[in-house]
mmCIF file of C-alpha atoms in Angstrom:
data_model
loop_
_atom_site.group_PDB
_atom_site.id
_atom_site.type_symbol
_atom_site.label_atom_id
_atom_site.label_comp_id
_atom_site.label_asym_id
_atom_site.label_seq_id
_atom_site.Cartn_x
_atom_site.Cartn_y
_atom_site.Cartn_z
ATOM 1 C CA MET A 1420 2.120 -26.310 20.081
ATOM 2 C CA GLY A 1421 5.067 -27.476 22.108
ATOM 3 C CA ASP A 1422 6.520 -25.778 25.161
ATOM 4 C CA SER A 1423 8.900 -23.200 23.782
ATOM 5 C CA GLY A 1424 10.598 -22.209 27.012
ATOM 6 C CA GLY A 1425 10.660 -18.646 25.688
ATOM 7 C CA SER A 1426 12.261 -19.526 22.353
ATOM 8 C CA VAL A 1427 10.600 -19.445 18.955
ATOM 9 C CA VAL A 1428 9.082 -22.779 17.972
ATOM 10 C CA SER A 1429 7.156 -23.726 14.830
ATOM 11 C CA VAL A 1430 4.744 -26.561 14.217
ATOM 12 C CA ASP A 1431 3.913 -27.007 10.528
ATOM 13 C CA VAL A 1432 0.513 -28.046 9.258
ATOM 14 C CA GLU A 1433 -0.046 -28.682 5.542
ATOM 15 C CA ARG A 1434 -2.789 -26.546 4.028
ATOM 16 C CA ILE A 1435 -3.718 -28.808 1.139
ATOM 17 C CA SER A 1436 -6.685 -26.736 -0.001
ATOM 18 C CA PHE A 1437 -4.556 -23.687 -0.823
ATOM 19 C CA GLY A 1438 -1.154 -25.315 -1.278
ATOM 20 C CA GLY A 1439 0.435 -23.416 1.611
ATOM 21 C CA LYS A 1440 1.909 -24.360 4.948
ATOM 22 C CA GLU A 1441 0.866 -22.988 8.330
ATOM 23 C CA HIS A 1442 3.428 -22.213 11.014
ATOM 24 C CA HIS A 1443 2.433 -21.715 14.652
ATOM 25 C CA ILE A 1444 5.108 -19.453 16.108
ATOM 26 C CA GLN A 1445 5.695 -18.517 19.727
ATOM 27 C CA THR A 1446 6.919 -14.918 19.715
ATOM 28 C CA ASN A 1447 8.009 -12.640 22.523
ATOM 29 C CA HIS A 1448 4.419 -11.356 22.626
ATOM 30 C CA GLY A 1449 2.449 -14.575 22.412
ATOM 31 C CA ALA A 1450 1.590 -17.204 19.820
ATOM 32 C CA VAL A 1451 0.774 -16.324 16.230
ATOM 33 C CA SER A 1452 -0.136 -18.314 13.124
ATOM 34 C CA VAL A 1453 1.529 -17.626 9.769
ATOM 35 C CA ALA A 1454 0.390 -19.305 6.543
ATOM 36 C CA VAL A 1455 3.157 -19.299 3.923
ATOM 37 C CA TYR A 1456 2.598 -19.570 0.167
ATOM 38 C CA GLY A 1457 5.237 -19.558 -2.541
ATOM 39 C CA ASP A 1458 8.983 -19.805 -2.980
ATOM 40 C CA HIS A 1459 10.929 -18.858 0.153
ATOM 41 C CA ASP A 1460 13.749 -17.510 -2.020
ATOM 42 C CA LYS A 1461 11.535 -14.737 -3.394
ATOM 43 C CA PRO A 1462 10.964 -11.347 -1.724
ATOM 44 C CA ALA A 1463 8.507 -11.476 1.168
ATOM 45 C CA LEU A 1464 5.010 -10.028 1.154
ATOM 46 C CA ILE A 1465 3.508 -9.824 4.667
ATOM 47 C CA THR A 1466 -0.286 -9.615 5.014
ATOM 48 C CA TYR A 1467 -2.429 -8.765 8.041
ATOM 49 C CA PRO A 1468 -6.259 -8.882 7.967
ATOM 50 C CA ASP A 1469 -9.015 -6.897 9.653
ATOM 51 C CA ILE A 1470 -10.824 -7.777 12.877
ATOM 52 C CA ALA A 1471 -12.443 -11.255 12.925
ATOM 53 C CA LEU A 1472 -10.827 -12.173 9.588
ATOM 54 C CA ASN A 1473 -7.838 -14.227 8.486
ATOM 55 C CA HIS A 1474 -6.195 -14.735 5.102
ATOM 56 C CA MET A 1475 -9.002 -17.065 3.988
ATOM 57 C CA SER A 1476 -11.726 -14.488 4.534
ATOM 58 C CA CYS A 1477 -9.729 -11.325 3.798
ATOM 59 C CA PHE A 1478 -7.435 -12.032 0.828
ATOM 60 C CA GLN A 1479 -8.766 -15.045 -1.067
ATOM 61 C CA GLY A 1480 -10.999 -12.910 -3.315
ATOM 62 C CA LEU A 1481 -7.934 -11.063 -4.569
ATOM 63 C CA LEU A 1482 -5.782 -14.178 -4.834
ATOM 64 C CA PHE A 1483 -8.516 -16.052 -6.695
ATOM 65 C CA CYS A 1484 -8.155 -13.507 -9.520
ATOM 66 C CA PRO A 1485 -5.767 -15.223 -11.975
ATOM 67 C CA GLU A 1486 -4.034 -11.950 -12.859
ATOM 68 C CA ALA A 1487 -3.477 -11.042 -9.211
ATOM 69 C CA ALA A 1488 -2.206 -14.521 -8.348
ATOM 70 C CA SER A 1489 0.148 -14.315 -11.324
ATOM 71 C CA LEU A 1490 1.454 -10.915 -10.256
ATOM 72 C CA LEU A 1491 1.838 -11.667 -6.549
ATOM 73 C CA LEU A 1492 3.024 -15.271 -6.529
ATOM 74 C CA HIS A 1493 5.453 -14.695 -9.394
ATOM 75 C CA ASN A 1494 7.178 -11.925 -7.463
ATOM 76 C CA PHE A 1495 6.695 -12.816 -3.794
ATOM 77 C CA CYS A 1496 6.560 -15.470 -1.152
ATOM 78 C CA ILE A 1497 3.429 -14.530 0.811
ATOM 79 C CA TYR A 1498 3.392 -14.710 4.608
ATOM 80 C CA HIS A 1499 -0.177 -14.375 5.892
ATOM 81 C CA ILE A 1500 -0.107 -13.381 9.570
ATOM 82 C CA SER A 1501 -3.373 -13.972 11.439
ATOM 83 C CA PRO A 1502 -4.259 -11.882 14.493
ATOM 84 C CA PRO A 1503 -3.768 -14.022 17.617
ATOM 85 C CA GLY A 1504 -6.403 -16.748 17.711
ATOM 86 C CA HIS A 1505 -7.933 -15.895 14.311
ATOM 87 C CA GLU A 1506 -6.426 -18.764 12.310
ATOM 88 C CA LEU A 1507 -8.499 -21.709 11.078
ATOM 89 C CA GLY A 1508 -9.170 -24.167 13.880
ATOM 90 C CA ALA A 1509 -7.853 -21.819 16.572
ATOM 91 C CA ALA A 1510 -8.431 -22.757 20.189
ATOM 92 C CA PRO A 1511 -9.715 -20.184 22.682
ATOM 93 C CA ILE A 1512 -6.912 -18.080 24.112
ATOM 94 C CA SER A 1513 -6.608 -18.504 27.878
ATOM 95 C CA PRO A 1514 -8.378 -15.762 29.855
ATOM 96 C CA ASN A 1515 -5.197 -15.466 31.910
ATOM 97 C CA THR A 1516 -3.219 -14.369 28.839
ATOM 98 C CA PRO A 1517 -2.772 -10.569 28.819
ATOM 99 C CA ILE A 1518 -4.476 -8.727 25.972
ATOM 100 C CA PRO A 1519 -1.710 -7.445 23.664
ATOM 101 C CA SER A 1520 -1.318 -3.771 22.838
ATOM 102 C CA VAL A 1521 -1.000 -2.542 19.260
ATOM 103 C CA ASP A 1522 2.731 -2.148 19.917
ATOM 104 C CA ASP A 1523 2.895 -5.796 21.006
ATOM 105 C CA LEU A 1524 1.263 -6.886 17.735
ATOM 106 C CA ALA A 1525 3.646 -4.732 15.677
ATOM 107 C CA ASP A 1526 6.618 -6.198 17.566
ATOM 108 C CA GLN A 1527 5.120 -9.639 16.966
ATOM 109 C CA VAL A 1528 5.414 -8.978 13.212
ATOM 110 C CA ALA A 1529 9.115 -8.251 13.735
ATOM 111 C CA ASP A 1530 9.479 -11.556 15.614
ATOM 112 C CA VAL A 1531 7.853 -13.378 12.676
ATOM 113 C CA LEU A 1532 10.332 -11.792 10.270
ATOM 114 C CA ASP A 1533 13.209 -12.819 12.538
ATOM 115 C CA TYR A 1534 11.906 -16.392 12.697
ATOM 116 C CA PHE A 1535 11.869 -16.736 8.915
ATOM 117 C CA GLY A 1536 15.161 -14.850 8.501
ATOM 118 C CA LEU A 1537 13.548 -12.037 6.530
ATOM 119 C CA GLY A 1538 15.110 -8.617 6.085
ATOM 120 C CA SER A 1539 13.100 -5.927 4.282
ATOM 121 C CA VAL A 1540 9.573 -6.875 3.262
ATOM 122 C CA MET A 1541 6.514 -5.579 1.423
ATOM 123 C CA CYS A 1542 3.472 -5.142 3.712
ATOM 124 C CA PHE A 1543 -0.211 -5.531 2.791
ATOM 125 C CA GLY A 1544 -2.795 -4.767 5.485
ATOM 126 C CA VAL A 1545 -6.558 -4.288 5.667
ATOM 127 C CA THR A 1546 -8.172 -1.784 8.096
ATOM 128 C CA ALA A 1547 -7.045 -2.951 11.575
ATOM 129 C CA GLY A 1548 -4.295 -4.971 9.894
ATOM 130 C CA ALA A 1549 -3.287 -1.854 7.958
ATOM 131 C CA TYR A 1550 -2.887 -0.010 11.268
ATOM 132 C CA ILE A 1551 -0.687 -2.779 12.709
ATOM 133 C CA LEU A 1552 1.559 -2.855 9.626
ATOM 134 C CA THR A 1553 1.752 0.947 9.453
ATOM 135 C CA LEU A 1554 2.824 0.975 13.104
ATOM 136 C CA PHE A 1555 5.337 -1.761 12.292
ATOM 137 C CA ALA A 1556 6.688 0.365 9.415
ATOM 138 C CA ALA A 1557 7.008 3.367 11.741
ATOM 139 C CA LYS A 1558 8.879 1.366 14.393
ATOM 140 C CA TYR A 1559 11.040 -0.681 12.004
ATOM 141 C CA ARG A 1560 11.495 1.645 9.022
ATOM 142 C CA GLU A 1561 14.482 -0.205 7.623
ATOM 143 C CA ARG A 1562 12.484 -3.451 7.409
ATOM 144 C CA VAL A 1563 9.655 -2.175 5.182
ATOM 145 C CA LEU A 1564 10.095 -1.728 1.434
ATOM 146 C CA GLY A 1565 6.543 -0.605 0.757
ATOM 147 C CA LEU A 1566 3.005 -0.498 2.134
ATOM 148 C CA ILE A 1567 -0.242 -1.541 0.455
ATOM 149 C CA LEU A 1568 -3.091 -0.485 2.728
ATOM 150 C CA VAL A 1569 -6.801 -1.145 2.270
ATOM 151 C CA SER A 1570 -9.266 1.169 4.082
ATOM 152 C CA PRO A 1571 -6.567 1.870 6.673
ATOM 153 C CA LEU A 1572 -6.846 3.189 10.206
ATOM 154 C CA CYS A 1573 -4.213 5.615 11.441
ATOM 155 C CA LYS A 1574 -5.876 7.724 14.143
ATOM 156 C CA SER A 1575 -7.170 6.849 17.586
ATOM 157 C CA PRO A 1576 -10.853 5.879 17.625
ATOM 158 C CA THR A 1577 -13.432 8.637 17.459
ATOM 159 C CA TRP A 1578 -15.974 8.648 20.277
ATOM 160 C CA THR A 1579 -18.508 7.160 17.873
ATOM 161 C CA GLU A 1580 -16.208 4.327 16.807
ATOM 162 C CA TRP A 1581 -15.082 3.755 20.409
ATOM 163 C CA LEU A 1582 -18.681 3.430 21.605
ATOM 164 C CA TYR A 1583 -19.631 1.239 18.633
ATOM 165 C CA SER A 1584 -16.669 -1.043 19.346
ATOM 166 C CA LYS A 1585 -17.608 -1.213 23.031
ATOM 167 C CA VAL A 1586 -21.110 -2.373 22.122
ATOM 168 C CA THR A 1587 -19.678 -4.997 19.740
ATOM 169 C CA SER A 1588 -17.173 -6.031 22.403
ATOM 170 C CA ASN A 1589 -19.890 -6.498 25.032
ATOM 171 C CA LEU A 1590 -22.027 -8.524 22.638
ATOM 172 C CA LEU A 1591 -19.057 -10.760 21.842
ATOM 173 C CA TYR A 1592 -18.259 -11.203 25.506
ATOM 174 C CA TYR A 1593 -21.772 -12.126 26.629
ATOM 175 C CA TYR A 1594 -23.375 -13.636 23.517
ATOM 176 C CA GLY A 1595 -20.513 -14.763 21.308
ATOM 177 C CA MET A 1596 -20.578 -14.471 17.506
ATOM 178 C CA CYS A 1597 -24.327 -13.801 17.450
ATOM 179 C CA GLY A 1598 -26.353 -12.466 14.549
ATOM 180 C CA LEU A 1599 -26.082 -8.845 15.688
ATOM 181 C CA VAL A 1600 -22.286 -9.024 15.975
ATOM 182 C CA LYS A 1601 -22.042 -10.522 12.486
ATOM 183 C CA GLU A 1602 -24.254 -7.752 11.111
ATOM 184 C CA CYS A 1603 -22.033 -5.114 12.729
ATOM 185 C CA LEU A 1604 -18.941 -6.716 11.209
ATOM 186 C CA LEU A 1605 -20.539 -7.076 7.777
ATOM 187 C CA GLN A 1606 -21.411 -3.365 7.829
ATOM 188 C CA ARG A 1607 -17.753 -2.710 8.606
ATOM 189 C CA TYR A 1608 -16.567 -4.815 5.665
ATOM 190 C CA PHE A 1609 -19.062 -4.427 2.808
ATOM 191 C CA SER A 1610 -21.230 -1.880 1.027
ATOM 192 C CA LYS A 1611 -25.002 -1.989 1.415
ATOM 193 C CA GLU A 1612 -25.467 -3.270 -2.142
ATOM 194 C CA VAL A 1613 -23.390 -6.364 -1.428
ATOM 195 C CA ARG A 1614 -24.952 -6.998 1.981
ATOM 196 C CA GLY A 1615 -28.387 -6.964 0.375
ATOM 197 C CA PHE A 1616 -31.718 -5.554 1.514
ATOM 198 C CA SER A 1617 -35.437 -6.263 1.114
ATOM 199 C CA GLU A 1618 -35.405 -6.175 -2.692
ATOM 200 C CA LEU A 1619 -31.910 -7.581 -3.229
ATOM 201 C CA PRO A 1620 -30.498 -10.767 -1.676
ATOM 202 C CA GLU A 1621 -27.071 -10.721 -0.058
ATOM 203 C CA SER A 1622 -24.179 -11.681 -2.301
ATOM 204 C CA ASP A 1623 -22.219 -14.915 -2.285
ATOM 205 C CA ILE A 1624 -19.186 -13.215 -0.723
ATOM 206 C CA VAL A 1625 -21.293 -12.035 2.227
ATOM 207 C CA GLN A 1626 -22.725 -15.519 2.717
ATOM 208 C CA ALA A 1627 -19.224 -16.985 2.601
ATOM 209 C CA CYS A 1628 -17.988 -14.371 5.075
ATOM 210 C CA LYS A 1629 -20.827 -15.203 7.477
ATOM 211 C CA SER A 1630 -19.860 -18.860 7.342
ATOM 212 C CA LEU A 1631 -16.224 -18.039 8.113
ATOM 213 C CA LEU A 1632 -17.223 -15.714 10.971
ATOM 214 C CA ASP A 1633 -19.103 -18.639 12.533
ATOM 215 C CA GLN A 1634 -15.754 -20.437 12.782
ATOM 216 C CA ARG A 1635 -14.092 -17.678 14.844
ATOM 217 C CA GLN A 1636 -13.578 -18.052 18.560
ATOM 218 C CA SER A 1637 -15.636 -15.145 19.880
ATOM 219 C CA MET A 1638 -13.344 -14.397 22.834
ATOM 220 C CA ASN A 1639 -10.317 -14.279 20.538
ATOM 221 C CA VAL A 1640 -12.125 -11.724 18.372
ATOM 222 C CA TRP A 1641 -13.112 -9.833 21.535
ATOM 223 C CA ARG A 1642 -9.440 -9.534 22.465
ATOM 224 C CA PHE A 1643 -8.520 -8.001 19.082
ATOM 225 C CA VAL A 1644 -11.452 -5.562 19.318
ATOM 226 C CA GLN A 1645 -10.188 -4.526 22.764
ATOM 227 C CA THR A 1646 -6.668 -4.028 21.389
ATOM 228 C CA MET A 1647 -7.788 -1.869 18.475
ATOM 229 C CA ASN A 1648 -10.095 0.202 20.654
ATOM 230 C CA GLU A 1649 -7.015 1.267 22.639
ATOM 231 C CA ARG A 1650 -4.926 2.236 19.600
ATOM 232 C CA TYR A 1651 -3.247 5.646 19.424
ATOM 233 C CA ASP A 1652 -2.833 8.261 16.708
ATOM 234 C CA LEU A 1653 -0.062 7.537 14.184
ATOM 235 C CA THR A 1654 -0.291 10.869 12.334
ATOM 236 C CA GLU A 1655 3.119 12.133 13.514
ATOM 237 C CA GLN A 1656 4.773 8.777 12.771
ATOM 238 C CA LEU A 1657 3.462 8.907 9.196
ATOM 239 C CA LYS A 1658 5.791 11.788 8.449
ATOM 240 C CA GLN A 1659 8.765 9.547 9.250
ATOM 241 C CA LEU A 1660 7.875 6.717 6.882
ATOM 242 C CA GLN A 1661 10.522 6.140 4.241
ATOM 243 C CA CYS A 1662 8.675 3.770 1.905
ATOM 244 C CA ARG A 1663 6.208 4.084 -0.967
ATOM 245 C CA THR A 1664 2.591 3.625 0.008
ATOM 246 C CA LEU A 1665 -0.448 2.584 -2.038
ATOM 247 C CA ILE A 1666 -3.809 3.126 -0.339
ATOM 248 C CA PHE A 1667 -7.148 1.685 -1.462
ATOM 249 C CA VAL A 1668 -10.469 2.687 0.057
ATOM 250 C CA GLY A 1669 -14.056 2.025 -0.950
ATOM 251 C CA GLU A 1670 -16.111 5.175 -1.377
ATOM 252 C CA ASN A 1671 -18.735 3.644 0.954
ATOM 253 C CA SER A 1672 -16.200 2.592 3.572
ATOM 254 C CA GLN A 1673 -16.728 3.716 7.168
ATOM 255 C CA PHE A 1674 -13.033 4.627 7.130
ATOM 256 C CA HIS A 1675 -12.970 6.700 3.936
ATOM 257 C CA THR A 1676 -12.225 9.971 5.766
ATOM 258 C CA GLU A 1677 -9.366 8.348 7.656
ATOM 259 C CA ALA A 1678 -7.786 7.045 4.437
ATOM 260 C CA VAL A 1679 -7.914 10.555 2.937
ATOM 261 C CA HIS A 1680 -6.398 11.989 6.125
ATOM 262 C CA MET A 1681 -3.605 9.423 6.038
ATOM 263 C CA THR A 1682 -2.818 10.226 2.402
ATOM 264 C CA SER A 1683 -2.608 13.940 3.198
ATOM 265 C CA LYS A 1684 0.073 13.287 5.841
ATOM 266 C CA LEU A 1685 2.331 11.087 3.718
ATOM 267 C CA ASP A 1686 4.881 12.308 1.182
ATOM 268 C CA ARG A 1687 2.734 12.754 -1.929
ATOM 269 C CA ARG A 1688 5.644 11.933 -4.237
ATOM 270 C CA TYR A 1689 5.547 8.368 -2.951
ATOM 271 C CA CYS A 1690 1.915 7.863 -1.986
ATOM 272 C CA ALA A 1691 -1.210 7.167 -4.049
ATOM 273 C CA LEU A 1692 -4.835 6.978 -2.942
ATOM 274 C CA VAL A 1693 -7.186 4.874 -5.072
ATOM 275 C CA GLU A 1694 -10.861 5.338 -4.266
ATOM 276 C CA VAL A 1695 -12.958 2.393 -5.420
ATOM 277 C CA GLN A 1696 -16.478 3.349 -6.390
ATOM 278 C CA ALA A 1697 -19.537 1.452 -5.126
ATOM 279 C CA CYS A 1698 -17.438 -0.487 -2.601
ATOM 280 C CA GLY A 1699 -17.126 -0.891 1.163
ATOM 281 C CA SER A 1700 -13.963 -1.306 3.216
ATOM 282 C CA LEU A 1701 -13.015 -4.851 2.196
ATOM 283 C CA VAL A 1702 -11.903 -4.048 -1.350
ATOM 284 C CA THR A 1703 -9.888 -7.290 -1.531
ATOM 285 C CA GLU A 1704 -13.140 -9.269 -1.469
ATOM 286 C CA GLU A 1705 -15.785 -6.919 -2.835
ATOM 287 C CA GLN A 1706 -13.941 -5.476 -5.860
ATOM 288 C CA PRO A 1707 -10.531 -7.171 -6.110
ATOM 289 C CA HIS A 1708 -10.177 -6.495 -9.851
ATOM 290 C CA ALA A 1709 -10.050 -2.756 -9.140
ATOM 291 C CA MET A 1710 -6.736 -3.357 -7.349
ATOM 292 C CA LEU A 1711 -4.847 -4.997 -10.197
ATOM 293 C CA ILE A 1712 -3.656 -2.065 -12.300
ATOM 294 C CA PRO A 1713 -2.594 0.126 -9.326
ATOM 295 C CA MET A 1714 -0.692 -2.777 -7.781
ATOM 296 C CA GLU A 1715 1.146 -3.507 -10.995
ATOM 297 C CA TYR A 1716 2.198 0.134 -11.394
ATOM 298 C CA PHE A 1717 3.235 0.191 -7.744
ATOM 299 C CA PHE A 1718 5.384 -2.928 -8.100
ATOM 300 C CA MET A 1719 7.001 -1.580 -11.251
ATOM 301 C CA GLY A 1720 8.680 0.989 -9.024
ATOM 302 C CA TYR A 1721 10.559 -1.974 -7.528
ATOM 303 C CA GLY A 1722 11.364 -3.591 -10.877
ATOM 304 C CA LEU A 1723 8.661 -6.270 -10.482
ATOM 305 C CA TYR A 1724 6.384 -7.401 -13.314
ATOM 306 C CA ARG A 1725 3.738 -9.967 -14.067
ATOM 307 C CA PRO A 1726 5.308 -12.895 -15.972
ATOM 308 C CA SER A 1727 4.755 -13.045 -19.711
ATOM 309 C CA GLN A 1728 2.186 -15.675 -20.637
ATOM 310 C CA LEU A 1729 1.463 -16.698 -24.196
ATOM 311 C CA ASP A 1730 -2.072 -17.723 -23.307
ATOM 312 C CA CYS A 1731 -3.022 -14.591 -21.364
ATOM 313 C CA SER A 1732 -6.069 -12.676 -22.481
ATOM 314 C CA PRO A 1733 -5.355 -9.461 -24.426
ATOM 315 C CA ARG A 1734 -8.027 -7.888 -22.207
ATOM 316 C CA SER A 1735 -6.010 -8.619 -19.075
ATOM 317 C CA PRO A 1736 -5.577 -5.420 -17.035
ATOM 318 C CA LEU A 1737 -2.016 -6.517 -16.346
ATOM 319 C CA SER A 1738 -1.049 -6.669 -19.994
ATOM 320 C CA PRO A 1739 2.100 -4.570 -20.552
ATOM 321 C CA PHE A 1740 0.564 -3.117 -23.707
ATOM 322 C CA CYS A 1741 -1.840 -0.935 -21.669
ATOM 323 C CA ILE A 1742 0.860 0.688 -19.520
ATOM 324 C CA SER A 1743 1.620 4.339 -20.202
ATOM 325 C CA PRO A 1744 5.333 5.200 -19.830
ATOM 326 C CA GLU A 1745 4.621 8.287 -17.716
ATOM 327 C CA LEU A 1746 3.065 6.061 -15.061
ATOM 328 C CA LEU A 1747 6.339 4.338 -14.313
ATOM 329 C CA SER A 1748 7.772 7.175 -12.222
ATOM 330 C CA PRO A 1749 6.860 7.183 -8.530
ATOM 331 C CA GLU A 1750 6.264 10.948 -8.646
ATOM 332 C CA SER A 1751 3.354 10.312 -11.009
ATOM 333 C CA MET A 1752 1.637 7.672 -8.898
ATOM 334 C CA GLY A 1753 -0.535 10.030 -6.912
ATOM 335 C CA VAL A 1754 -2.277 11.603 -9.900
ATOM 336 C CA LYS A 1755 -2.160 9.045 -12.686
ATOM 337 C CA LEU A 1756 -3.700 5.869 -11.270
ATOM 338 C CA LYS A 1757 -7.142 5.522 -12.827
ATOM 339 C CA PRO A 1758 -8.212 1.880 -13.008
ATOM 340 C CA ILE A 1759 -11.698 1.005 -14.148
ATOM 341 C CA LYS A 1760 -14.413 1.902 -11.591
ATOM 342 C CA THR A 1761 -11.999 3.881 -9.472
ATOM 343 C CA ARG A 1762 -11.006 7.470 -9.124
ATOM 344 C CA VAL A 1763 -7.935 8.900 -7.479
ATOM 345 C CA ARG A 1764 -8.003 11.655 -4.933
ATOM 346 C CA ILE A 1765 -5.118 13.119 -2.970
ATOM 347 C CA GLU A 1766 -6.756 16.297 -1.804
ATOM 348 C CA VAL A 1767 -8.329 16.518 1.640
#
């Protein structure tokens, strides 16, 4: 990365394996990596992953579903923002660099939008990333068209979570990405069935996630853990949001209660909660197919559709023939979304 002198500078690196391009951008709140996929002339979809993850480990399960790729890439240019120092091949962040606050990271998202010349965008965040994008939506309401949140955080940490994060933080600081830290993170992401136990081996997605965690710079992850452990309650700001919101949460997620709380504080005419059965927090990787139908209905509120394909399977969950007309109104979203293996709940 070149010396920016305070201005925004980008160095492009081709991502041949996924057909995207990575931009390293110097914002007003530090450097950030953004991987861009798709046609820049299309509406923008901004993603932000959970702690210790990036777009490779947080969203590829969803984007490897042909129907999801068809829906998303047909309608959007995707801008994957990585938390500082979480991108592939990241170098350790200097110890002299101040640890950003959650407000700094939300403002950093605004700087990324300014760099690419983007106006209003769709936002898609997972857990810690969902918190950052929700905060961004609260601070820059006119720049957010809609929110898709997976197992989101919206309150300050409970004492239990704060203590748990402190233990993880200390382990990262003194021992790096050791086996115990990885186990703590895997419990955060996945259900017990996927993680495996004595009679059942761990799944391929858990093994792949472990491999990707080994590539993280432990001190960079430590910094993000520190940032999120100092987050504040967004409950009052939720009442000011002016965009539609679609929330997914696994029924076995550690953050299930928080997702229900968040739904109860949003305008129910424009918010839907989809609870995914037998799933942990990282729905995008553990059960990505459960997200397809709700996302299509959600996007229909913006006039967006999956492209017609002559060779598509009639069993495709995105087939227009399985869409009920009453589901097209935003007022119906909160009580009508019932994809396979999910159930919808809006009551507290």
